[in-house]
Short mmCIF file of C-alpha atoms in Angstrom, two decimals:
data_model
loop_
_atom_site.label_atom_id
_atom_site.label_comp_id
_atom_site.label_asym_id
_atom_site.label_seq_id
_atom_site.Cartn_x
_atom_site.Cartn_y
_atom_site.Cartn_z
CA MET Q 486 12.86 4.38 24.75
CA TYR Q 487 9.24 4.95 22.99
CA THR Q 488 7.02 7.75 24.92
CA LYS Q 489 3.70 8.11 24.27
CA PRO Q 490 2.79 10.93 22.20
CA LYS Q 491 1.20 14.28 23.14
CA LEU Q 492 -2.22 14.48 20.82
CA PRO Q 493 -1.05 17.21 18.24
CA GLU Q 494 -3.47 20.14 18.52
CA SER Q 495 -4.24 19.85 15.38
CA ILE Q 496 -4.66 16.83 11.49
CA GLN Q 497 -1.26 17.78 9.33
CA LEU Q 498 -0.73 16.24 6.49
CA ALA Q 499 2.26 14.27 7.91
CA HIS Q 500 -0.76 12.45 9.51
CA GLY Q 501 -1.03 10.74 6.78
CA SER Q 502 1.66 9.85 5.03
CA GLY Q 503 1.84 6.25 6.26
CA GLY Q 504 4.50 6.79 8.88
CA LEU Q 505 5.33 7.23 12.75
CA MET Q 506 2.85 10.01 13.06
CA THR Q 507 0.37 8.10 11.25
CA ARG Q 508 1.24 5.37 13.44
CA GLU Q 509 0.23 7.59 16.57
CA LEU Q 510 -2.53 9.15 15.75
CA LEU Q 511 -4.27 5.79 14.71
CA ASP Q 512 -2.73 4.35 17.22
CA GLU Q 513 -3.80 7.25 20.29
CA ILE Q 514 -7.36 8.18 18.67
CA VAL Q 515 -9.19 5.46 16.07
CA PHE Q 516 -7.76 2.85 17.36
CA THR Q 517 -8.34 3.35 20.89
CA THR Q 518 -11.78 5.00 20.68
CA PHE Q 519 -13.33 1.50 18.14
CA LYS Q 520 -11.12 -0.83 20.30
CA ASN Q 521 -12.50 -4.72 18.98
CA PRO Q 522 -10.67 -7.52 18.07
CA PHE Q 523 -11.20 -7.28 14.21
CA LEU Q 524 -9.74 -4.19 13.63
CA GLU Q 525 -6.70 -4.76 16.77
CA GLN Q 526 -4.92 -7.24 13.57
CA LYS Q 527 -4.11 -4.27 12.19
CA HIS Q 528 -5.02 -5.35 8.62
CA ASP Q 529 -5.82 -2.82 5.44
CA GLY Q 530 -8.96 -4.62 6.06
CA ALA Q 531 -10.87 -7.60 8.34
CA ILE Q 532 -12.01 -10.85 7.82
CA VAL Q 533 -15.30 -10.70 9.59
CA PRO Q 534 -18.39 -13.65 10.57
CA LEU Q 535 -21.32 -12.62 8.79
CA GLY Q 536 -22.97 -16.73 8.57
CA SER Q 537 -19.45 -17.56 6.51
CA PRO Q 538 -16.75 -15.04 7.00
CA VAL Q 539 -16.10 -11.92 4.59
CA VAL Q 540 -13.48 -9.54 4.14
CA ILE Q 541 -13.66 -5.71 3.87
CA SER Q 542 -11.77 -3.11 3.32
CA THR Q 543 -12.66 1.03 2.48
CA ASP Q 544 -10.16 3.31 1.23
CA SER Q 545 -10.49 6.54 0.27
CA PHE Q 546 -8.49 8.18 -2.69
CA VAL Q 547 -7.25 12.20 -3.06
CA VAL Q 548 -4.73 11.44 -5.28
CA SER Q 549 -3.20 15.03 -7.44
CA PRO Q 550 -3.16 15.58 -10.12
CA ILE Q 551 -5.89 13.15 -10.79
CA PHE Q 552 -4.29 12.17 -14.01
CA PHE Q 553 -1.03 10.68 -14.26
CA ARG Q 554 1.50 9.09 -16.15
CA GLY Q 555 0.60 4.97 -15.94
CA GLY Q 556 -3.01 6.34 -14.45
CA ASN Q 557 -5.88 7.82 -13.04
CA ILE Q 558 -7.52 8.09 -9.95
CA GLY Q 559 -10.40 5.92 -10.80
CA GLU Q 560 -7.95 2.84 -11.73
CA LEU Q 561 -6.51 3.43 -8.69
CA ALA Q 562 -9.20 3.50 -6.06
CA VAL Q 563 -9.86 0.15 -8.12
CA ASN Q 564 -6.86 -1.44 -7.72
CA GLY Q 565 -5.73 0.08 -3.90
CA THR Q 566 -8.83 -1.82 -2.73
CA VAL Q 567 -9.09 -4.42 -4.76
CA ASN Q 568 -5.16 -5.34 -3.29
CA ASP Q 569 -6.02 -4.73 0.73
CA VAL Q 570 -8.31 -7.55 0.45
CA ALA Q 571 -6.06 -8.89 -1.34
CA MET Q 572 -3.75 -8.60 1.42
CA CYS Q 573 -5.39 -10.39 4.08
CA GLY Q 574 -5.25 -12.99 2.12
CA GLY Q 575 -9.44 -12.45 1.02
CA ILE Q 576 -10.30 -13.00 -2.67
CA PRO Q 577 -12.36 -9.84 -3.66
CA ARG Q 578 -15.66 -9.65 -5.08
CA PHE Q 579 -17.94 -6.78 -4.78
CA LEU Q 580 -16.88 -2.80 -4.44
CA SER Q 581 -18.51 0.08 -3.86
CA LEU Q 582 -17.81 3.13 -5.34
CA SER Q 583 -18.50 6.67 -4.31
CA PHE Q 584 -18.09 9.81 -5.77
CA ILE Q 585 -17.27 13.43 -4.28
CA ILE Q 586 -17.33 15.53 -7.27
CA GLU Q 587 -16.33 19.70 -7.72
CA GLU Q 588 -18.19 21.68 -9.19
CA GLY Q 589 -16.51 22.30 -12.73
CA LEU Q 590 -14.60 19.40 -13.33
CA PRO Q 591 -15.33 18.90 -16.99
CA THR Q 592 -17.87 15.73 -17.73
CA THR Q 593 -15.27 14.43 -20.61
CA GLU Q 594 -12.35 14.04 -17.92
CA PHE Q 595 -15.36 12.78 -15.59
CA LEU Q 596 -16.48 9.89 -18.13
CA GLU Q 597 -12.25 8.78 -18.60
CA ILE Q 598 -12.18 8.26 -14.85
CA VAL Q 599 -15.27 6.41 -14.90
CA ARG Q 600 -14.44 3.89 -17.82
CA SER Q 601 -11.01 3.53 -16.47
CA ILE Q 602 -12.84 2.59 -12.90
CA LYS Q 603 -14.56 -0.08 -15.44
CA ARG Q 604 -11.87 -1.63 -17.04
CA ALA Q 605 -9.61 -2.11 -12.93
CA ALA Q 606 -13.15 -3.36 -12.07
CA ASP Q 607 -13.42 -6.45 -14.75
CA ASP Q 608 -9.08 -6.71 -14.78
CA SER Q 609 -9.89 -7.51 -11.31
CA GLY Q 610 -12.66 -9.94 -11.34
CA VAL Q 611 -14.49 -7.60 -9.15
CA LEU Q 612 -18.51 -6.22 -9.88
CA ILE Q 613 -19.35 -2.70 -8.96
CA VAL Q 614 -22.92 -3.38 -6.73
CA THR Q 615 -23.54 0.17 -5.03
CA GLY Q 616 -22.42 3.80 -4.97
CA ASP Q 617 -23.37 7.15 -4.43
CA THR Q 618 -22.19 10.49 -5.93
CA LYS Q 619 -22.06 13.93 -4.15
CA VAL Q 620 -21.12 17.54 -5.83
CA VAL Q 621 -19.27 20.14 -3.76
CA GLU Q 622 -19.38 24.32 -4.64
CA SER Q 623 -16.28 25.25 -7.22
CA GLY Q 624 -13.23 25.38 -4.53
CA LYS Q 625 -14.29 23.30 -1.75
CA GLY Q 626 -13.20 20.21 -3.64
CA ASP Q 627 -10.07 19.51 -5.60
CA LYS Q 628 -11.42 17.81 -8.71
CA ILE Q 629 -12.66 14.72 -7.21
CA PHE Q 630 -12.31 12.42 -4.46
CA ILE Q 631 -13.63 8.18 -4.40
CA ASN Q 632 -14.56 6.39 -1.68
CA THR Q 633 -14.53 1.80 -2.16
CA THR Q 634 -15.07 -0.44 0.07
CA GLY Q 635 -14.24 -3.93 -1.01
CA ILE Q 636 -15.75 -6.96 -0.37
CA GLY Q 637 -14.72 -10.77 -0.33
CA SER Q 638 -14.19 -14.33 0.83
CA PRO Q 639 -11.32 -15.48 2.29
CA HIS Q 640 -8.91 -18.17 0.36
CA PRO Q 641 -9.67 -21.31 2.09
CA LYS Q 642 -5.33 -21.79 2.30
CA ALA Q 643 -4.64 -18.35 3.67
CA ASN Q 644 -3.47 -17.48 7.67
CA ILE Q 645 -2.38 -14.23 7.46
CA ALA Q 646 -0.98 -13.03 10.64
CA MET Q 647 1.42 -10.70 12.24
CA GLU Q 648 1.63 -13.50 14.60
CA ARG Q 649 3.00 -15.62 12.27
CA VAL Q 650 6.04 -13.42 11.70
CA VAL Q 651 9.45 -16.08 13.68
CA SER Q 652 12.84 -15.39 12.66
CA GLY Q 653 14.04 -17.38 9.97
CA ASP Q 654 11.18 -15.69 7.54
CA GLN Q 655 12.25 -13.86 3.86
CA ILE Q 656 11.05 -10.91 2.37
CA LEU Q 657 9.60 -11.41 -0.72
CA VAL Q 658 8.71 -8.01 -3.65
CA SER Q 659 6.53 -8.60 -5.97
CA GLY Q 660 8.53 -6.26 -7.95
CA PRO Q 661 10.55 -2.74 -8.26
CA ILE Q 662 9.57 0.01 -5.73
CA ALA Q 663 9.35 4.20 -5.63
CA ALA Q 664 7.64 4.40 -8.97
CA HIS Q 665 4.11 5.50 -8.36
CA GLY Q 666 5.49 8.12 -5.70
CA MET Q 667 7.87 9.49 -7.98
CA ALA Q 668 5.42 9.31 -10.86
CA ILE Q 669 3.62 11.45 -9.18
CA LEU Q 670 5.58 13.97 -8.10
CA SER Q 671 7.15 14.29 -12.11
CA GLU Q 672 3.57 15.56 -12.65
CA ARG Q 673 3.29 18.03 -9.77
CA GLU Q 674 3.41 21.63 -10.17
CA GLY Q 675 6.82 23.21 -10.35
CA LEU Q 676 8.44 19.49 -9.77
CA GLU Q 677 8.27 18.39 -13.01
CA PHE Q 678 11.22 16.71 -15.10
CA GLU Q 679 11.96 14.83 -18.28
CA SER Q 680 11.50 11.25 -17.55
CA GLU Q 681 9.46 8.37 -18.88
CA ILE Q 682 8.26 7.24 -14.77
CA GLN Q 683 5.40 5.49 -14.46
CA SER Q 684 3.12 4.38 -11.84
CA ASP Q 685 3.33 0.90 -10.96
CA THR Q 686 -0.67 0.39 -10.17
CA THR Q 687 -2.16 -2.57 -10.53
CA ASN Q 688 -4.22 -5.26 -9.56
CA LEU Q 689 -2.42 -8.20 -6.90
CA ASN Q 690 -5.41 -9.89 -6.41
CA HIS Q 691 -4.97 -12.63 -9.00
CA LEU Q 692 -0.90 -12.72 -7.61
CA VAL Q 693 -2.04 -13.58 -4.29
CA HIS Q 694 -4.83 -15.77 -5.01
CA ASP Q 695 -2.06 -17.85 -7.21
CA MET Q 696 0.61 -17.55 -4.27
CA LEU Q 697 -1.43 -18.69 -1.92
CA ASN Q 698 -3.36 -21.87 -4.15
CA ALA Q 699 0.72 -22.81 -4.86
CA PHE Q 700 2.10 -22.23 -0.93
CA GLY Q 701 -0.46 -21.39 1.37
CA PRO Q 702 0.36 -21.65 4.83
CA ALA Q 703 3.86 -21.02 4.45
CA ILE Q 704 2.88 -17.56 3.63
CA HIS Q 705 2.69 -15.64 7.31
CA LEU Q 706 1.84 -12.00 5.94
CA LEU Q 707 1.21 -9.48 2.89
CA ARG Q 708 1.41 -6.05 3.05
CA ASP Q 709 0.86 -3.53 0.19
CA PRO Q 710 3.38 -0.74 0.60
CA THR Q 711 1.53 2.50 -0.34
CA ARG Q 712 1.98 5.16 1.93
CA GLY Q 713 5.36 4.63 3.87
CA GLY Q 714 7.02 2.87 1.12
CA VAL Q 715 8.76 -0.41 2.21
CA SER Q 716 10.13 1.59 5.37
CA GLY Q 717 6.87 1.59 6.82
CA VAL Q 718 5.68 -1.70 6.62
CA CYS Q 719 9.06 -3.28 7.36
CA SER Q 720 8.63 -0.77 10.73
CA GLU Q 721 5.34 -2.01 11.23
CA ILE Q 722 6.53 -5.45 11.20
CA ALA Q 723 9.79 -5.36 13.64
CA GLN Q 724 7.82 -2.53 16.01
CA ASP Q 725 4.35 -5.63 16.10
CA SER Q 726 6.13 -8.53 16.09
CA ASN Q 727 8.80 -7.75 18.71
CA LEU Q 728 11.48 -8.98 15.72
CA GLY Q 729 14.00 -7.42 13.51
CA VAL Q 730 14.47 -6.55 9.95
CA LEU Q 731 17.17 -7.14 8.17
CA LEU Q 732 17.46 -5.47 4.48
CA ARG Q 733 19.99 -5.31 1.82
CA GLU Q 734 20.54 -2.61 -0.26
CA THR Q 735 21.52 -4.34 -2.75
CA ASP Q 736 18.60 -6.55 -3.51
CA CYS Q 737 15.72 -3.84 -3.24
CA PRO Q 738 14.94 -3.69 -7.02
CA ILE Q 739 14.39 -0.56 -8.59
CA ASP Q 740 14.24 0.83 -12.00
CA PRO Q 741 17.30 3.11 -12.67
CA GLN Q 742 15.13 6.55 -14.06
CA VAL Q 743 13.07 6.69 -10.41
CA SER Q 744 16.30 5.78 -8.37
CA ALA Q 745 17.73 8.65 -10.37
CA ALA Q 746 15.58 10.37 -10.14
CA CYS Q 747 15.26 9.89 -5.96
CA GLU Q 748 18.83 10.94 -5.42
CA ILE Q 749 18.00 13.91 -7.93
CA LEU Q 750 15.55 15.08 -5.52
CA GLY Q 751 17.23 14.04 -1.96
CA LEU Q 752 14.16 11.40 -1.49
CA ASP Q 753 15.11 7.78 -0.05
CA PRO Q 754 13.24 5.19 -2.42
CA LEU Q 755 12.30 2.84 0.60
CA TYR Q 756 9.82 5.81 2.01
CA VAL Q 757 8.13 6.79 -1.18
CA ALA Q 758 4.48 5.00 -2.46
CA ASN Q 759 4.85 1.92 -3.95
CA GLU Q 760 0.42 1.19 -5.69
CA GLY Q 761 1.76 -2.22 -7.61
CA ILE Q 762 3.63 -4.28 -5.45
CA LEU Q 763 3.36 -6.20 -2.78
CA CYS Q 764 5.40 -7.13 0.71
CA ALA Q 765 5.17 -10.65 1.46
CA ILE Q 766 7.01 -12.65 4.50
CA VAL Q 767 7.19 -15.99 4.25
CA GLU Q 768 8.47 -19.18 5.49
CA GLY Q 769 12.42 -19.40 5.02
CA ALA Q 770 11.60 -22.90 4.12
CA SER Q 771 9.70 -22.26 0.92
CA ALA Q 772 11.49 -18.47 0.25
CA GLU Q 773 13.03 -19.91 -2.91
CA ALA Q 774 10.37 -21.60 -3.98
CA ILE Q 775 8.19 -18.61 -3.32
CA LEU Q 776 10.24 -16.82 -5.15
CA ASP Q 777 10.55 -18.25 -8.68
CA PHE Q 778 7.14 -18.80 -8.54
CA MET Q 779 6.46 -15.01 -8.28
CA LYS Q 780 9.04 -14.49 -10.73
CA GLY Q 781 6.42 -16.94 -13.29
CA HIS Q 782 3.34 -14.54 -13.06
CA PRO Q 783 3.12 -11.57 -14.89
CA LYS Q 784 2.39 -9.75 -11.59
CA GLY Q 785 5.59 -11.09 -10.10
CA ALA Q 786 8.58 -10.90 -12.76
CA GLN Q 787 10.86 -8.89 -11.29
CA ALA Q 788 10.16 -9.92 -7.91
CA ALA Q 789 13.47 -10.16 -5.46
CA CYS Q 790 14.49 -10.97 -1.64
CA ILE Q 791 15.17 -8.00 -0.57
CA GLY Q 792 15.99 -9.45 3.36
CA SER Q 793 14.87 -11.92 6.59
CA ILE Q 794 13.11 -11.36 10.02
CA VAL Q 795 15.93 -11.97 13.17
CA GLY Q 796 16.21 -12.32 16.45
CA ASP Q 797 18.23 -9.08 16.86
CA HIS Q 798 17.92 -5.73 17.65
CA PRO Q 799 14.41 -6.60 18.21
CA GLY Q 800 11.53 -3.63 16.80
CA LYS Q 801 13.88 -1.95 14.67
CA VAL Q 802 14.52 -2.07 10.50
CA VAL Q 803 18.35 -2.12 9.68
CA MET Q 804 19.91 -1.56 6.32
CA GLU Q 805 22.65 -3.65 4.87
CA SER Q 806 24.67 -1.04 2.41
CA SER Q 807 26.01 -1.78 -0.97
CA ILE Q 808 29.04 -0.75 0.76
CA GLY Q 809 28.93 -3.28 3.49
CA GLY Q 810 27.97 -1.04 6.22
CA LYS Q 811 25.18 -0.72 7.75
CA ARG Q 812 22.35 2.00 9.14
CA ILE Q 813 18.64 1.72 11.32
CA VAL Q 814 15.82 3.03 9.04
CA THR Q 815 13.93 5.09 11.21
CA PRO Q 816 9.95 5.21 10.22
CA LEU Q 817 8.92 7.90 8.06
CA ILE Q 818 8.00 10.70 10.86
CA GLY Q 819 6.74 13.74 8.07
CA GLU Q 820 4.99 13.74 4.93
CA GLN Q 821 7.68 12.99 2.15
CA LEU Q 822 4.75 13.26 -0.47
CA PRO Q 823 1.35 14.39 0.14
CA ARG Q 824 -1.99 13.75 -1.58
CA ILE Q 825 -0.01 10.21 -3.25
CA CYS Q 826 -3.26 8.60 -3.40
#
């Protein structure tokens, strides 16, 4: 039986994990304090009325290290916020951009980050229209932190909402899981190993736009499994819909190198962060057609159907293992990999 958590005495790293502790902190403090119909949707952003509807989302990026295989904090900041707007069924148009820079950051590194932001923005089709820069004393930051806010318009065929999730819906992912978290871990001091694992950071707004153009109402919910990974997204869906989630281990796409790295380090790839894939909860009758469409898109070539929404075990996520057994997939409670985005 679920019991209301006791508030912690202080904020821990695990409160930023995207798992159970994050959920409790948000539910007990943030959502309670700022309670309103827009926030209660618990999207990555919100659609708000400003004459015509607007989609808005904001995010902060504190990844360490700031350069990693496959990307850096700059393009991650653009892609992350663009994707958050897209997961609401929005078409991202504009970004704000704010830097908090630690004194001593080499100018060449800052220039490389800024240029990567420009490339990512151009590729996403968004304009950076406002921002801010602050510098803190040496030792008072960690090289550079970035905040971005995305603004866009809702796609005319989008109806993305938790209440649309029903038993029989299918769970699609647009590509292999766990690459970003393992790319970050491979760069960390003391945890490096020989690997070609690359972060999957990329924009997904073009994929979402094309999916909505083609299938609109058949797409019930979209999420990007960043902190907390696929497990975090599925646990959230199970709890908020009061339905069950059934995943199939053999159908979860994962790069062999990523899988091997997770096994060596004792990590479950379901909990590892992603920055370039989406989870789509779609109408069962349309799932095969949507999956084929995703596979034909440059950002969904390795898409897969990994499970379904079921009436059994409401509020819980169950995984069918490769050997035929079943196990409960619990929400991430602590922090597996801090500072991954």
